[in-house]
Tab-separated table of N, CA and C in Angstrom:
chain	number	residue	atom	x	y	z
A	158	UNK	N	86.674	121.914	83.758
A	158	UNK	CA	86.460	120.536	83.790
A	158	UNK	C	87.973	119.894	84.146
A	159	UNK	N	89.147	120.577	83.890
A	159	UNK	CA	90.254	119.971	84.298
A	159	UNK	C	90.393	120.096	85.914
A	160	UNK	N	89.745	120.996	86.601
A	160	UNK	CA	89.695	121.113	88.104
A	160	UNK	C	89.044	119.997	88.685
A	161	UNK	N	87.854	119.615	87.987
A	161	UNK	CA	87.024	118.824	88.739
A	161	UNK	C	87.662	117.293	88.501
A	162	UNK	N	88.282	116.898	87.326
A	162	UNK	CA	89.002	115.755	86.970
A	162	UNK	C	90.118	115.719	88.012
A	163	UNK	N	90.929	116.711	88.411
A	163	UNK	CA	92.139	116.811	89.140
A	163	UNK	C	91.667	116.577	90.536
A	164	UNK	N	90.586	117.391	91.078
A	164	UNK	CA	90.058	117.127	92.476
A	164	UNK	C	89.514	115.695	92.565
A	165	UNK	N	88.632	115.209	91.603
A	165	UNK	CA	88.352	113.977	91.667
A	165	UNK	C	89.291	112.937	91.896
A	166	UNK	N	90.376	112.993	91.277
A	166	UNK	CA	91.651	112.331	91.249
A	166	UNK	C	92.271	112.199	92.432
A	167	UNK	N	92.576	113.389	92.951
A	167	UNK	CA	93.054	113.588	94.342
A	167	UNK	C	92.143	112.976	95.337
A	168	UNK	N	90.837	113.476	95.390
A	168	UNK	CA	89.960	112.676	96.463
A	168	UNK	C	90.102	111.168	96.356
A	169	UNK	N	90.013	110.611	95.157
A	169	UNK	CA	90.234	109.157	94.943
A	169	UNK	C	91.431	108.677	95.591
A	170	UNK	N	92.476	109.199	95.134
A	170	UNK	CA	93.906	108.928	95.757
A	170	UNK	C	93.813	108.871	97.404
A	171	UNK	N	93.505	110.042	97.922
A	171	UNK	CA	93.267	110.190	99.254
A	171	UNK	C	92.716	109.064	99.931
A	172	UNK	N	91.340	108.724	99.416
A	172	UNK	CA	90.382	107.774	99.838
A	172	UNK	C	90.988	106.369	99.909
A	173	UNK	N	91.880	105.963	98.752
A	173	UNK	CA	92.555	104.564	98.706
A	173	UNK	C	93.517	104.674	99.734
A	174	UNK	N	94.334	105.810	99.916
A	174	UNK	CA	95.500	105.797	100.867
A	174	UNK	C	94.937	105.754	102.084
A	175	UNK	N	93.919	106.548	102.528
A	175	UNK	CA	93.262	106.319	103.757
A	175	UNK	C	92.837	104.970	104.344
A	176	UNK	N	92.212	104.318	103.217
A	176	UNK	CA	91.711	102.975	103.314
A	176	UNK	C	92.807	101.981	103.588
A	177	UNK	N	94.040	102.256	102.783
A	177	UNK	CA	95.017	101.263	102.912
A	177	UNK	C	95.792	101.518	104.431
A	178	UNK	N	95.903	102.767	104.902
A	178	UNK	CA	96.412	103.229	106.129
A	178	UNK	C	95.420	102.422	107.179
A	179	UNK	N	94.118	102.465	107.037
A	179	UNK	CA	93.078	101.853	107.999
A	179	UNK	C	93.224	100.461	107.823
A	180	UNK	N	93.311	99.723	106.811
A	180	UNK	CA	93.673	98.204	106.815
A	180	UNK	C	95.028	97.886	107.567
A	181	UNK	N	96.040	98.734	107.270
A	181	UNK	CA	97.484	98.503	108.118
A	181	UNK	C	97.213	98.426	109.489
A	182	UNK	N	96.470	99.655	109.727
A	182	UNK	CA	96.197	99.810	111.266
A	182	UNK	C	95.468	98.602	111.790
A	183	UNK	N	94.317	98.311	111.281
A	183	UNK	CA	93.428	97.261	111.601
A	183	UNK	C	94.323	95.964	111.744
A	184	UNK	N	95.290	95.803	110.930
A	184	UNK	CA	96.060	94.467	110.726
A	184	UNK	C	96.849	94.524	111.990
A	185	UNK	N	97.659	95.428	112.221
A	185	UNK	CA	98.493	95.491	113.439
A	185	UNK	C	97.834	95.534	114.661
A	186	UNK	N	96.621	96.443	114.812
A	186	UNK	CA	96.183	96.274	116.156
A	186	UNK	C	95.548	94.947	116.343
A	187	UNK	N	95.050	94.318	115.400
A	187	UNK	CA	94.728	92.778	115.598
A	187	UNK	C	95.619	91.987	115.824
A	188	UNK	N	96.988	92.001	115.393
A	188	UNK	CA	98.063	91.300	115.348
A	188	UNK	C	98.628	91.506	116.922
A	189	UNK	N	98.661	92.776	117.330
A	189	UNK	CA	99.349	93.254	118.520
A	189	UNK	C	98.289	92.897	119.801
A	190	UNK	N	96.880	93.253	119.592
A	190	UNK	CA	96.198	92.856	120.649
A	190	UNK	C	95.922	91.395	120.918
A	191	UNK	N	96.348	90.376	119.836
A	191	UNK	CA	96.075	89.013	120.153
A	191	UNK	C	97.452	88.383	120.844
A	192	UNK	N	98.299	89.130	121.065
A	192	UNK	CA	99.528	88.898	121.829
A	192	UNK	C	99.282	88.782	123.469
A	193	UNK	N	99.154	87.752	123.918
A	193	UNK	CA	98.859	87.419	125.489
A	193	UNK	C	99.712	88.223	126.347
A	194	UNK	N	101.019	87.837	126.075
A	194	UNK	CA	101.977	88.687	126.844
A	194	UNK	C	102.750	89.783	126.222
A	195	UNK	N	102.484	91.053	126.567
A	195	UNK	CA	103.107	91.992	125.706
A	195	UNK	C	104.715	91.742	125.722
A	196	UNK	N	105.255	92.121	124.552
A	196	UNK	CA	106.671	91.828	124.377
A	196	UNK	C	107.356	92.850	123.462
A	197	UNK	N	108.740	92.886	123.384
A	197	UNK	CA	109.400	93.654	122.308
A	197	UNK	C	109.730	93.143	121.278
A	198	UNK	N	109.378	91.907	121.227
A	198	UNK	CA	109.550	91.207	120.066
A	198	UNK	C	108.371	90.609	119.260
A	199	UNK	N	108.002	91.067	118.183
A	199	UNK	CA	106.871	90.733	117.436
A	199	UNK	C	107.249	89.956	116.075
A	200	UNK	N	107.333	88.911	116.175
A	200	UNK	CA	108.116	88.010	115.020
A	200	UNK	C	106.771	87.310	114.196
A	201	UNK	N	106.281	88.395	113.299
A	201	UNK	CA	105.235	87.859	112.368
A	201	UNK	C	105.517	87.084	111.330
A	202	UNK	N	107.071	87.092	111.049
A	202	UNK	CA	107.559	86.223	109.998
A	202	UNK	C	108.135	84.765	110.493
A	203	UNK	N	107.850	84.647	111.842
A	203	UNK	CA	108.527	83.395	112.467
A	203	UNK	C	109.724	83.057	112.189
A	204	UNK	N	110.779	84.003	112.391
A	204	UNK	CA	112.126	83.896	112.377
A	204	UNK	C	112.917	83.406	113.401
A	205	UNK	N	112.193	83.365	114.669
A	205	UNK	CA	112.802	83.079	115.941
A	205	UNK	C	111.878	81.901	116.618
A	206	UNK	N	112.502	80.879	117.367
A	206	UNK	CA	111.604	80.053	118.063
A	206	UNK	C	111.365	80.793	119.432
A	207	UNK	N	110.647	79.935	120.186
A	207	UNK	CA	110.308	80.519	121.558
A	207	UNK	C	111.456	81.089	122.278
A	208	UNK	N	112.491	80.070	122.480
A	208	UNK	CA	113.630	80.415	123.457
A	208	UNK	C	114.427	81.712	122.852
A	209	UNK	N	114.601	81.717	121.653
A	209	UNK	CA	115.353	82.884	120.985
A	209	UNK	C	114.409	84.118	121.174
A	210	UNK	N	113.250	84.196	121.050
A	210	UNK	CA	112.243	85.241	121.251
A	210	UNK	C	112.396	85.780	122.674
A	211	UNK	N	112.098	84.836	123.569
A	211	UNK	CA	112.410	85.058	125.011
A	211	UNK	C	113.722	85.760	125.337
A	212	UNK	N	115.010	85.179	124.822
A	212	UNK	CA	116.247	85.863	124.914
A	212	UNK	C	116.414	87.018	124.627
A	213	UNK	N	115.981	87.419	123.332
A	213	UNK	CA	115.943	88.675	122.848
A	213	UNK	C	115.126	89.824	123.629
A	214	UNK	N	113.787	89.434	123.999
A	214	UNK	CA	113.015	90.186	124.809
A	214	UNK	C	113.567	90.415	126.337
A	215	UNK	N	114.247	89.508	126.843
A	215	UNK	CA	114.909	89.619	128.303
A	215	UNK	C	116.094	90.563	127.939
A	216	UNK	N	116.817	90.544	127.197
A	216	UNK	CA	118.082	91.385	126.635
A	216	UNK	C	117.556	92.864	126.598
A	217	UNK	N	116.366	92.861	125.762
A	217	UNK	CA	115.984	94.149	125.687
A	217	UNK	C	115.388	95.045	126.933
A	218	UNK	N	114.575	94.082	127.435
A	218	UNK	CA	113.827	94.609	128.955
A	218	UNK	C	114.952	94.774	130.031
A	219	UNK	N	115.946	94.064	130.204
A	219	UNK	CA	117.119	94.657	131.097
A	219	UNK	C	117.762	95.986	130.709
A	220	UNK	N	117.824	96.189	129.506
A	220	UNK	CA	118.400	97.470	128.958
A	220	UNK	C	117.353	98.453	129.172
A	221	UNK	N	116.148	98.465	129.086
A	221	UNK	CA	115.074	99.313	129.215
A	221	UNK	C	114.927	99.643	130.470
A	222	UNK	N	115.171	98.670	131.480
A	222	UNK	CA	115.195	98.851	132.851
A	222	UNK	C	116.342	99.876	133.210
A	223	UNK	N	117.552	99.643	132.792
A	223	UNK	CA	118.643	100.253	133.193
A	223	UNK	C	118.572	101.514	132.646
A	224	UNK	N	118.108	101.851	131.425
A	224	UNK	CA	118.428	103.317	130.601
A	224	UNK	C	116.830	103.796	130.305
A	225	UNK	N	115.737	103.218	130.511
A	225	UNK	CA	114.559	103.642	129.987
A	225	UNK	C	114.294	103.681	128.241
A	226	UNK	N	115.422	103.422	127.545
A	226	UNK	CA	115.273	103.175	126.361
A	226	UNK	C	114.510	101.876	125.962
A	227	UNK	N	113.747	101.930	125.129
A	227	UNK	CA	112.975	100.916	124.688
A	227	UNK	C	113.202	100.561	123.219
A	228	UNK	N	113.558	99.231	123.153
A	228	UNK	CA	113.947	98.667	121.709
A	228	UNK	C	112.860	97.475	121.313
A	229	UNK	N	112.370	97.710	120.035
A	229	UNK	CA	111.320	96.819	119.705
A	229	UNK	C	111.811	96.000	118.301
A	230	UNK	N	111.524	94.873	118.220
A	230	UNK	CA	111.746	94.097	116.935
A	230	UNK	C	110.652	93.799	116.382
A	231	UNK	N	110.344	93.949	115.138
A	231	UNK	CA	109.204	93.437	114.431
A	231	UNK	C	109.720	92.874	113.098
A	232	UNK	N	109.152	91.609	112.844
A	232	UNK	CA	109.501	91.000	111.537
A	232	UNK	C	108.211	90.824	110.903
A	233	UNK	N	108.323	91.311	109.573
A	233	UNK	CA	107.118	91.469	108.793
A	233	UNK	C	107.159	90.033	107.863
A	234	UNK	N	105.675	89.456	107.698
A	234	UNK	CA	105.530	88.458	107.096
A	234	UNK	C	104.972	88.721	105.573
A	235	UNK	N	105.181	89.789	105.000
A	235	UNK	CA	104.944	90.136	103.706
A	235	UNK	C	106.121	90.648	102.885
A	236	UNK	N	106.036	90.497	101.615
A	236	UNK	CA	107.158	90.926	100.634
A	236	UNK	C	106.832	92.253	100.334
A	237	UNK	N	107.877	93.306	100.423
A	237	UNK	CA	107.823	94.670	100.168
A	237	UNK	C	108.706	94.669	98.802
A	238	UNK	N	107.802	95.426	98.089
A	238	UNK	CA	108.496	95.935	96.518
A	238	UNK	C	109.633	96.895	96.442
A	239	UNK	N	109.555	97.631	97.538
A	239	UNK	CA	110.474	99.026	97.510
A	239	UNK	C	110.817	99.177	98.974
A	240	UNK	N	112.054	99.766	99.016
A	240	UNK	CA	112.538	100.281	100.241
A	240	UNK	C	111.448	101.268	100.785
A	241	UNK	N	110.856	102.029	100.058
A	241	UNK	CA	110.007	103.165	100.681
A	241	UNK	C	108.975	102.568	101.249
A	242	UNK	N	108.323	101.593	100.571
A	242	UNK	CA	107.099	100.693	101.412
A	242	UNK	C	107.565	100.323	102.592
A	243	UNK	N	108.571	99.625	102.615
A	243	UNK	CA	109.261	98.924	103.844
A	243	UNK	C	109.361	100.184	104.925
A	244	UNK	N	110.062	101.074	104.525
A	244	UNK	CA	110.270	102.108	105.462
A	244	UNK	C	108.933	102.861	105.913
A	245	UNK	N	107.993	103.033	105.132
A	245	UNK	CA	106.708	103.676	105.573
A	245	UNK	C	105.984	102.615	106.638
A	246	UNK	N	106.033	101.410	106.449
A	246	UNK	CA	105.471	100.417	106.926
A	246	UNK	C	106.119	100.331	108.611
A	247	UNK	N	107.495	100.228	108.426
A	247	UNK	CA	108.214	100.230	109.689
A	247	UNK	C	107.717	101.764	110.594
A	248	UNK	N	107.916	102.787	109.966
A	248	UNK	CA	107.461	103.987	110.649
A	248	UNK	C	106.190	103.830	111.274
A	249	UNK	N	105.300	103.365	110.442
A	249	UNK	CA	103.874	103.404	110.827
A	249	UNK	C	103.790	102.504	112.009
A	250	UNK	N	104.418	101.394	112.054
A	250	UNK	CA	104.217	100.470	113.145
A	250	UNK	C	104.941	101.017	114.551
A	251	UNK	N	106.150	101.689	114.288
A	251	UNK	CA	106.878	102.405	115.318
A	251	UNK	C	106.060	103.462	116.056
A	252	UNK	N	105.329	104.139	115.009
A	252	UNK	CA	104.403	105.413	115.962
A	252	UNK	C	103.166	104.638	116.476
A	253	UNK	N	102.579	103.539	115.709
A	253	UNK	CA	101.108	103.069	116.172
A	253	UNK	C	101.406	102.373	117.510
A	254	UNK	N	102.453	101.623	117.673
A	254	UNK	CA	102.671	100.732	118.950
A	254	UNK	C	103.368	101.642	119.927
A	255	UNK	N	103.871	102.833	119.527
A	255	UNK	CA	104.356	103.823	120.642
A	255	UNK	C	105.757	103.153	121.388
A	256	UNK	N	106.609	103.046	120.528
A	256	UNK	CA	108.099	102.410	121.337
A	256	UNK	C	108.762	103.701	121.821
A	257	UNK	N	109.242	103.341	123.198
A	257	UNK	CA	109.833	104.659	123.790
A	257	UNK	C	108.883	105.357	124.660
A	258	UNK	N	109.487	106.041	125.598
A	258	UNK	CA	108.674	106.817	126.455
A	258	UNK	C	108.087	108.144	125.754
A	259	UNK	N	107.018	108.351	125.957
A	259	UNK	CA	106.466	109.421	125.126
A	259	UNK	C	106.939	110.845	125.342
A	260	UNK	N	107.219	111.078	126.405
A	260	UNK	CA	107.878	112.418	126.883
A	260	UNK	C	109.163	112.477	126.151
A	261	UNK	N	109.988	111.358	126.193
A	261	UNK	CA	111.452	111.269	125.882
A	261	UNK	C	111.696	111.165	124.373
A	262	UNK	N	110.820	110.366	123.724
A	262	UNK	CA	110.743	109.884	122.408
A	262	UNK	C	112.019	109.011	122.203
A	263	UNK	N	112.182	107.917	123.026
A	263	UNK	CA	113.473	107.305	123.276
A	263	UNK	C	113.087	105.802	122.692
A	264	UNK	N	112.508	105.695	121.732
A	264	UNK	CA	112.329	104.507	121.101
A	264	UNK	C	113.050	104.091	119.960
A	265	UNK	N	113.274	102.764	119.860
A	265	UNK	CA	114.138	102.178	118.416
A	265	UNK	C	113.212	101.062	118.284
A	266	UNK	N	112.951	101.153	116.884
A	266	UNK	CA	112.328	99.966	116.244
A	266	UNK	C	113.276	99.294	115.155
A	267	UNK	N	113.229	98.062	115.299
A	267	UNK	CA	114.236	97.338	114.044
A	267	UNK	C	112.970	96.506	113.314
A	268	UNK	N	112.857	96.863	112.199
A	268	UNK	CA	111.997	96.289	111.284
A	268	UNK	C	112.986	95.296	110.367
A	269	UNK	N	112.486	94.012	110.329
A	269	UNK	CA	112.966	92.981	109.656
A	269	UNK	C	112.304	92.287	108.654
A	270	UNK	N	112.568	92.147	107.468
A	270	UNK	CA	111.790	91.263	106.481
A	270	UNK	C	112.709	90.240	105.793
A	271	UNK	N	112.738	89.080	106.312
A	271	UNK	CA	113.628	88.096	105.364
A	271	UNK	C	113.127	87.663	104.057
A	272	UNK	N	111.736	87.822	103.775
A	272	UNK	CA	111.349	87.560	102.496
A	272	UNK	C	111.580	88.862	101.496
A	273	UNK	N	111.705	90.006	101.968
A	273	UNK	CA	112.232	91.273	101.179
A	273	UNK	C	113.571	91.479	101.236
A	274	UNK	N	114.153	90.574	102.050
A	274	UNK	CA	115.967	91.087	102.420
A	274	UNK	C	115.862	92.564	102.618
A	275	UNK	N	115.105	92.844	103.699
A	275	UNK	CA	115.269	94.124	104.221
A	275	UNK	C	115.327	94.419	105.600
A	276	UNK	N	116.297	95.454	106.110
A	276	UNK	CA	116.332	95.654	107.501
A	276	UNK	C	116.145	97.242	107.628
A	277	UNK	N	115.653	97.700	108.664
A	277	UNK	CA	115.628	99.106	108.804
A	277	UNK	C	115.601	99.216	110.359
A	278	UNK	N	116.229	100.339	111.063
A	278	UNK	CA	116.070	100.783	112.334
A	278	UNK	C	115.576	102.217	112.374
A	279	UNK	N	114.380	102.500	113.180
A	279	UNK	CA	113.882	103.663	113.358
A	279	UNK	C	114.464	104.216	114.633
A	280	UNK	N	114.933	105.128	114.791
A	280	UNK	CA	115.263	105.868	115.861
A	280	UNK	C	114.129	107.163	116.271
A	281	UNK	N	113.900	107.036	117.348
A	281	UNK	CA	112.947	108.135	117.840
A	281	UNK	C	113.777	109.509	118.085
A	282	UNK	N	113.246	110.557	118.004
A	282	UNK	CA	114.097	111.902	118.013
A	282	UNK	C	114.879	111.950	119.318
A	283	UNK	N	114.563	111.490	120.606
A	283	UNK	CA	115.394	111.091	121.501
A	283	UNK	C	116.615	110.481	121.322
A	284	UNK	N	116.545	109.543	120.469
A	284	UNK	CA	117.683	108.739	120.252
A	284	UNK	C	118.540	109.500	119.012
A	285	UNK	N	117.905	110.200	118.263
A	285	UNK	CA	118.728	110.642	117.204
A	285	UNK	C	119.813	111.602	117.578
A	286	UNK	N	119.863	112.181	118.774
A	286	UNK	CA	120.721	113.062	119.220
A	286	UNK	C	121.878	112.191	120.025
A	287	UNK	N	121.638	111.025	120.156
A	287	UNK	CA	122.579	110.073	120.672
A	287	UNK	C	123.456	109.420	119.724
A	288	UNK	N	122.656	108.682	118.836
A	288	UNK	CA	123.203	107.529	117.886
A	288	UNK	C	122.814	108.496	116.383
A	289	UNK	N	123.963	108.406	115.753
A	289	UNK	CA	123.828	109.072	114.525
A	289	UNK	C	123.427	108.104	113.481
A	290	UNK	N	122.936	108.558	112.289
A	290	UNK	CA	122.519	107.915	111.142
A	290	UNK	C	123.765	106.830	110.734
A	291	UNK	N	124.939	107.533	110.568
A	291	UNK	CA	126.058	106.516	110.238
A	291	UNK	C	126.185	105.534	111.251
A	292	UNK	N	126.236	105.678	112.435
A	292	UNK	CA	126.416	104.703	113.368
A	292	UNK	C	125.402	103.576	113.278
A	293	UNK	N	124.062	104.053	112.918
A	293	UNK	CA	123.051	102.948	112.802
A	293	UNK	C	123.235	102.223	111.711
A	294	UNK	N	123.595	103.069	110.657
A	294	UNK	CA	123.846	102.136	109.283
A	294	UNK	C	125.033	101.183	109.425
A	295	UNK	N	126.085	101.330	110.079
A	295	UNK	CA	127.334	100.668	110.595
A	295	UNK	C	126.814	99.455	111.359
A	296	UNK	N	125.982	99.661	112.393
A	296	UNK	CA	125.455	98.541	113.010
A	296	UNK	C	124.699	97.606	112.108
A	297	UNK	N	123.894	98.017	111.306
A	297	UNK	CA	123.202	97.169	110.298
A	297	UNK	C	124.200	96.573	109.281
A	298	UNK	N	125.343	97.197	108.918
A	298	UNK	CA	126.099	96.435	107.756
A	298	UNK	C	127.078	95.696	108.264
A	299	UNK	N	127.459	95.771	109.780
A	299	UNK	CA	128.509	95.138	110.278
A	299	UNK	C	127.989	94.042	111.331
A	300	UNK	N	126.967	94.288	111.939
A	300	UNK	CA	126.526	93.323	113.148
A	300	UNK	C	125.187	92.484	112.562
A	301	UNK	N	124.324	93.118	111.710
A	301	UNK	CA	123.265	92.405	111.417
A	301	UNK	C	123.369	91.686	110.141
A	302	UNK	N	123.787	92.247	109.085
A	302	UNK	CA	123.810	91.842	107.776
A	302	UNK	C	124.517	90.518	107.408
A	303	UNK	N	126.012	90.597	108.044
A	303	UNK	CA	126.939	89.349	107.883
A	303	UNK	C	126.123	88.017	108.103
A	304	UNK	N	125.411	88.239	109.201
A	304	UNK	CA	124.690	86.884	109.900
A	304	UNK	C	123.555	86.655	108.925
A	305	UNK	N	122.916	87.646	108.592
A	305	UNK	CA	121.510	87.442	107.698
A	305	UNK	C	121.977	86.897	106.477
A	306	UNK	N	123.248	87.330	105.909
A	306	UNK	CA	123.743	86.535	104.563
A	306	UNK	C	123.999	85.319	104.705
A	307	UNK	N	124.125	84.760	105.739
A	307	UNK	CA	124.504	83.269	106.185
A	307	UNK	C	123.404	82.503	106.727
A	308	UNK	N	122.127	83.372	106.523
A	308	UNK	CA	120.708	82.802	107.069
A	308	UNK	C	120.507	82.301	108.573
A	309	UNK	N	121.421	83.067	109.182
A	309	UNK	CA	121.385	82.949	110.604
A	309	UNK	C	120.626	84.257	111.346
A	310	UNK	N	119.460	84.273	111.242
A	310	UNK	CA	118.418	85.591	111.429
A	310	UNK	C	118.607	85.800	112.994
A	311	UNK	N	118.431	84.726	113.689
A	311	UNK	CA	118.523	84.978	115.189
A	311	UNK	C	119.970	85.620	115.710
A	312	UNK	N	121.067	85.039	115.301
A	312	UNK	CA	122.417	85.391	115.446
A	312	UNK	C	122.667	86.742	114.952
A	313	UNK	N	122.287	86.933	113.752
A	313	UNK	CA	122.360	88.367	113.550
A	313	UNK	C	121.681	89.377	114.310
A	314	UNK	N	120.396	89.230	114.557
A	314	UNK	CA	119.566	90.021	115.295
A	314	UNK	C	120.179	90.054	116.703
A	315	UNK	N	120.681	89.004	117.345
A	315	UNK	CA	121.249	89.208	118.587
A	315	UNK	C	122.405	89.874	118.750
A	316	UNK	N	123.296	89.592	117.672
A	316	UNK	CA	124.726	90.524	117.649
A	316	UNK	C	124.458	91.800	117.179
A	317	UNK	N	123.156	92.284	116.487
A	317	UNK	CA	123.127	93.578	116.126
A	317	UNK	C	122.530	94.309	117.394
A	318	UNK	N	121.550	93.567	118.132
A	318	UNK	CA	121.141	94.285	119.364
A	318	UNK	C	122.141	94.688	120.317
A	319	UNK	N	122.969	93.621	120.589
A	319	UNK	CA	123.958	93.764	121.448
A	319	UNK	C	124.855	94.772	121.132
A	320	UNK	N	125.408	95.013	119.917
A	320	UNK	CA	126.122	96.249	119.310
A	320	UNK	C	125.344	97.434	119.650
A	321	UNK	N	124.180	97.651	119.355
A	321	UNK	CA	123.353	98.835	119.552
A	321	UNK	C	123.272	98.953	121.094
A	322	UNK	N	122.836	98.265	121.831
A	322	UNK	CA	122.951	98.545	123.459
A	322	UNK	C	124.579	98.670	123.747
A	323	UNK	N	125.356	98.127	123.310
A	323	UNK	CA	126.890	98.549	123.805
A	323	UNK	C	127.159	100.009	123.382
A	324	UNK	N	126.920	100.495	122.117
A	324	UNK	CA	127.170	101.927	121.541
A	324	UNK	C	126.195	102.904	122.448
A	325	UNK	N	125.052	102.606	122.535
A	325	UNK	CA	124.168	103.415	123.471
A	325	UNK	C	124.656	103.668	124.997
A	326	UNK	N	125.243	102.262	125.448
A	326	UNK	CA	125.733	102.580	126.711
A	326	UNK	C	126.709	103.377	126.982
A	327	UNK	N	127.805	103.304	126.058
A	327	UNK	CA	128.984	104.261	125.983
A	327	UNK	C	128.505	105.555	125.763
A	328	UNK	N	127.718	105.829	124.829
A	328	UNK	CA	127.324	107.173	124.767
A	328	UNK	C	126.621	107.817	125.778
A	329	UNK	N	125.749	106.963	126.399
A	329	UNK	CA	124.921	107.616	127.728
A	329	UNK	C	126.044	107.857	128.922
A	330	UNK	N	126.916	106.940	129.011
A	330	UNK	CA	128.013	106.997	129.954
A	330	UNK	C	128.676	108.479	129.617
A	331	UNK	N	129.114	108.512	128.289
A	331	UNK	CA	129.875	109.732	127.955
A	331	UNK	C	129.122	111.081	128.153
A	332	UNK	N	127.744	111.049	127.878
A	332	UNK	CA	126.858	112.187	128.303
A	332	UNK	C	126.892	112.581	129.598
A	333	UNK	N	126.853	111.505	130.572
A	333	UNK	CA	126.785	111.740	131.864
A	333	UNK	C	128.033	112.205	132.649
A	334	UNK	N	129.238	112.081	131.879
A	334	UNK	CA	130.525	112.391	132.262
A	334	UNK	C	130.829	113.873	132.031
A	335	UNK	N	130.011	114.386	131.125
A	335	UNK	CA	130.419	115.829	130.764
A	335	UNK	C	129.870	116.745	131.618
């Protein structure tokens, strides 16, 4: 009897989890497919105006053309109760929209939620060998967050991305000179 109850509970939990993932996938697929011009900036929380979005997108596009590294920004318009929920959703979106070149796994997704006061940078495995977790944390703490605390979301995002690009360029150049 215990086995039947345990298996039933496990099946029920799995169904709820799958349904939740399916709903998330449908939501992001709908949101992403409704964007006419594909972009590296998906601003669902409406943190940036059109000019700011275009500037961020152009900065990232220029970097991608020079290095093949893709950086994407997504802002989430919902409130997350835990860091783990935010992390899981950011990771899901990074994998779902396929940031980076598949064979190089060189994508970076920056997830931001002003409502939840959270930011996360997901580095593809091809980036992890270039940029350490400590460096990523330092970029968040020293470039993004000081401006976010002042409610300057665009400025913090711009400064953070510029710092990220600067560090990656230096590291890539060091790698070439070896």
